[in-house]
Amino acid sequence: MTDSRELAHGDADDLVKSADPEHPANLICTLCRNFYTLGWVTGTGGGTSIRRGPHIFIAPSGVQKELMQPDNIFVLEYSTRSYLRKPPSLKPSQCTPLFLAAFGRGAGCCIHTHSQWAVLVTLLVERDAKERGEEVGERCFEIEMIEQIKGFPKGRSKPGMMGYFDRLRIPIIENTAHEEDLTESLEEAMEKYPDTYAVLVRRHGVYVWGDNVQKAKTQAESLDYIFQLAVEMRKLGLPWTL
Amino acid sequence: MTDSRELAHGDADDLVKSADPEHPANLICTLCRNFYTLGWVTGTGGGTSIRRGPHIFIAPSGVQKELMQPDNIFVLEYSTRSYLRKPPSLKPSQCTPLFLAAFGRGAGCCIHTHSQWAVLVTLLVERDAKERGEEVGERCFEIEMIEQIKGFPKGRSKPGMMGYFDRLRIPIIENTAHEEDLTESLEEAMEKYPDTYAVLVRRHGVYVWGDNVQKAKTQAESLDYIFQLAVEMRKLGLPWTL
Amino acid sequence: MTDSRELAHGDADDLVKSADPEHPANLICTLCRNFYTLGWVTGTGGGTSIRRGPHIFIAPSGVQKELMQPDNIFVLEYSTRSYLRKPPSLKPSQCTPLFLAAFGRGAGCCIHTHSQWAVLVTLLVERDAKERGEEVGERCFEIEMIEQIKGFPKGRSKPGMMGYFDRLRIPIIENTAHEEDLTESLEEAMEKYPDTYAVLVRRHGVYVWGDNVQKAKTQAESLDYIFQLAVEMRKLGLPWTL
Amino acid sequence: MTDSRELAHGDADDLVKSADPEHPANLICTLCRNFYTLGWVTGTGGGTSIRRGPHIFIAPSGVQKELMQPDNIFVLEYSTRSYLRKPPSLKPSQCTPLFLAAFGRGAGCCIHTHSQWAVLVTLLVERDAKERGEEVGERCFEIEMIEQIKGFPKGRSKPGMMGYFDRLRIPIIENTAHEEDLTESLEEAMEKYPDTYAVLVRRHGVYVWGDNVQKAKTQAESLDYIFQLAVEMRKLGLPWTL
């Protein structure tokens, strides 16, 4: 990701200035304020990225997400992976290669949260596997017969949403010391589960994407609802699958 | 539900345009914003419908409920079941036949939530029945001696609210693959429990209604309070009935 | 409580009209909006009353507390127990005699909540007593060595706030079918615990009062914090007293 | 802390009057409103202090933190420990000597919360020690392999943030009857853990600080996220360390 071109762009600020609340630079700020109240981006955690045509808009790293302004947004040219706009004194998100992996699969928006429900679900799946004597390795969170599963699409190659009797499977990858090092295993999980719109990261959180902003956001909400319900079910001794 | 008439109605938009915050099209939007913060309509789940005289106002399917505008509202003529207004590019709520079942019992407003407390209560009742060796079938959530029960009316044919020593019974029906297929069992539950103002749907949520908007909303709140309390009681090993 | 005088008062509305946000009729509305978000007055439950000089201002019964307007407030003359203002089509709060009991002990404001934490604490104390083989009867919630206990005053006759090493005792009375029938046992509990500023009602909620609005509100908050903490402690197997 | 000088300062109010939202007197009010919704400063509990150059700005004791105004803020001269501004009828925060201890270690902002998650974590560590047969004494909360640990700096003498594989250690000191009496043990814990940016207080809450306001706030958020996650992990029987 070279940044040689951005200095030549005197009008780079125009990329994030718009009175339209649906402009990606404005939408990312609105979404992040909402995500803050949901506990998804506590303490600068998490992130969000939107693709519009040739441009990728990305929230910066290490800022208070609920206070973010359009002026803080990075803009990347998708075809060249070069920054068209880099706000001075801010760092690009470490999630950038992971967001790009989602865009490479046709996503229009990708959301990364540190939701505690997501983290707890990965811990519970890990323990279940250990108790069954299985080795460490790629796992799946699986649940079925919950109405909210209908809030998730069947898959990239399949029209329509999942059904009540379908089993939702969200792959879990192992966390790494550096967020960008997750890219390879994220892409592997995407390969292995070509219909998934989300990947859990053990002891870390979740990446969720969608064809557009609305779909990514509502799919992220449905998934977090299911993770929270799954944790509460476990507290009450209720199984996730029948 | 034919929609032949709506095209002839050049003034169909007038049905949802009003400066009065108490107009059904405005009220549905206000309620849904509130329900979003309560976790009842996460990720386009749930729905709300209001009857005013000959018209039924219904939130559309698959939209972000907290962002809904009056312009998104469907209007149905109750007597003919025909749409007077169908916003282009939106789909009518799959809950429509279920809302109509409530209006057929005199309701003025019907609320459908995916509240996790409602879902958990249906799962706990299901497990209790299994542990008692009972077969799958229609069940009831039952609780007694909780002050908030007074927030629920005695029944359609009985004036006044329930008392502290009355036992609250909310029937539970099995979920189906398609929401509209719930209609028959919902109506059966309404027949069997003629005084109920709510029906739980297993692994799905709850339908609550009331004589008017205020009653439907406060009854939905009281019921959700009781579901949440019931789940917390179970975590602490406290019984629902004595 | 006769209401003969209020009809003669053409200016009764002046009692609740004020541009001052600290006026009791405005404060009750502000407090109730806050209490709604705290889950204290769900579905028309709970209530609040403020005394200012000779007048008692009371939220009405059965209204949505978060939507209340100053125009909805009842005003009672304390010395004669007669209503100076009764909003037409609203009913006075059934908590009125209980609020008056608090004002009779010098309170300037009394808050009644249906907080689930309060209800759960009464259920846990009840079960503990049963497990010890004790008969039904008046009980106390007791906790000690929690910093937030300092948010509670030592007692009416004792200056200053409780200390970290003091044991907080909140009496619990049995619930009754009708709220006003709680008055006698509430007054008995006040007699027996002359220093308490709160009384729990089994399976119902809590009454908290204070010398003025700020004290009643912050004491209600501190107490609810302690009730919630106590419930969480019990889930984790942590004892309330040492 | 003498207050002889403040009377001579006719312009002491200028110290807290500013149209700049980033002015410490304004920031403290904004932060405290946010902290109130997070449950950190319920019922006048907790507090916040900011250092700007030679001045320490401190929220007063015993006020409703979410309603605080810049006019309520105390200003202390750091070099002389004398008050430059004392709002009449308000009392300085009892946390003042603890805040000063943090500023003595280079902090730019210090936050004290009564978060229930912090309190529960101290109780769980205490019980674990008892179950291992250890005597009462200084302890540490320890957790590892949680992504949010990266939201915490390595230490005062070490550049950068903690890593995913680092173990987070937050010392716990015993609570005392009077908040100011915590100062000595707080300073001891700071000596013993020179890289820590937080100290837990048993059955009380937590002190968190940072090089500036943004760092203190986001570190406090990350830590509270970790405390909450740790409590939920314990409810599910999941260990904090491997």
CSV table of N, CA and C in Angstrom, one decimal, chain B residues 24 34 51 85-86 133 137-138 152 173 205 216 238:
chain,number,residue,atom,x,y,z
B,24,PRO,N,-50.8,7.2,13.3
B,24,PRO,CA,-50.3,5.8,13.3
B,24,PRO,C,-48.9,5.7,12.6
B,34,ASN,N,-37.8,3.2,19.7
B,34,ASN,CA,-37.7,2.8,21.1
B,34,ASN,C,-37.5,1.3,21.3
B,51,ARG,N,-54.1,-0.3,14.2
B,51,ARG,CA,-55.4,-0.1,13.5
B,51,ARG,C,-56.0,1.3,13.9
B,85,ARG,N,-52.0,1.4,0.3
B,85,ARG,CA,-50.7,2.0,0.0
B,85,ARG,C,-49.6,1.0,0.2
B,86,LYS,N,-48.8,0.8,-0.9
B,86,LYS,CA,-47.6,-0.1,-0.8
B,86,LYS,C,-46.4,0.7,-1.3
B,133,GLY,N,-40.9,-35.6,31.1
B,133,GLY,CA,-41.3,-36.7,30.3
B,133,GLY,C,-42.5,-36.4,29.4
B,137,GLY,N,-45.7,-30.3,22.5
B,137,GLY,CA,-47.1,-29.9,22.3
B,137,GLY,C,-47.2,-28.5,22.8
B,138,GLU,N,-48.4,-28.0,22.7
B,138,GLU,CA,-48.7,-26.6,23.2
B,138,GLU,C,-48.4,-26.5,24.7
B,152,PHE,N,-50.9,-6.3,33.3
B,152,PHE,CA,-51.6,-7.1,32.3
B,152,PHE,C,-53.1,-7.2,32.5
B,173,ILE,N,-46.6,-21.3,21.1
B,173,ILE,CA,-46.9,-22.1,19.9
B,173,ILE,C,-45.5,-22.4,19.3
B,205,GLY,N,-39.9,-15.5,19.5
B,205,GLY,CA,-40.2,-14.2,20.2
B,205,GLY,C,-41.7,-14.2,20.7
B,216,ALA,N,-51.0,-1.6,24.3
B,216,ALA,CA,-50.1,-2.7,23.7
B,216,ALA,C,-48.7,-2.4,24.1
B,238,LEU,N,-34.6,-19.9,41.4
B,238,LEU,CA,-35.8,-19.5,42.0
B,238,LEU,C,-37.0,-20.0,41.2
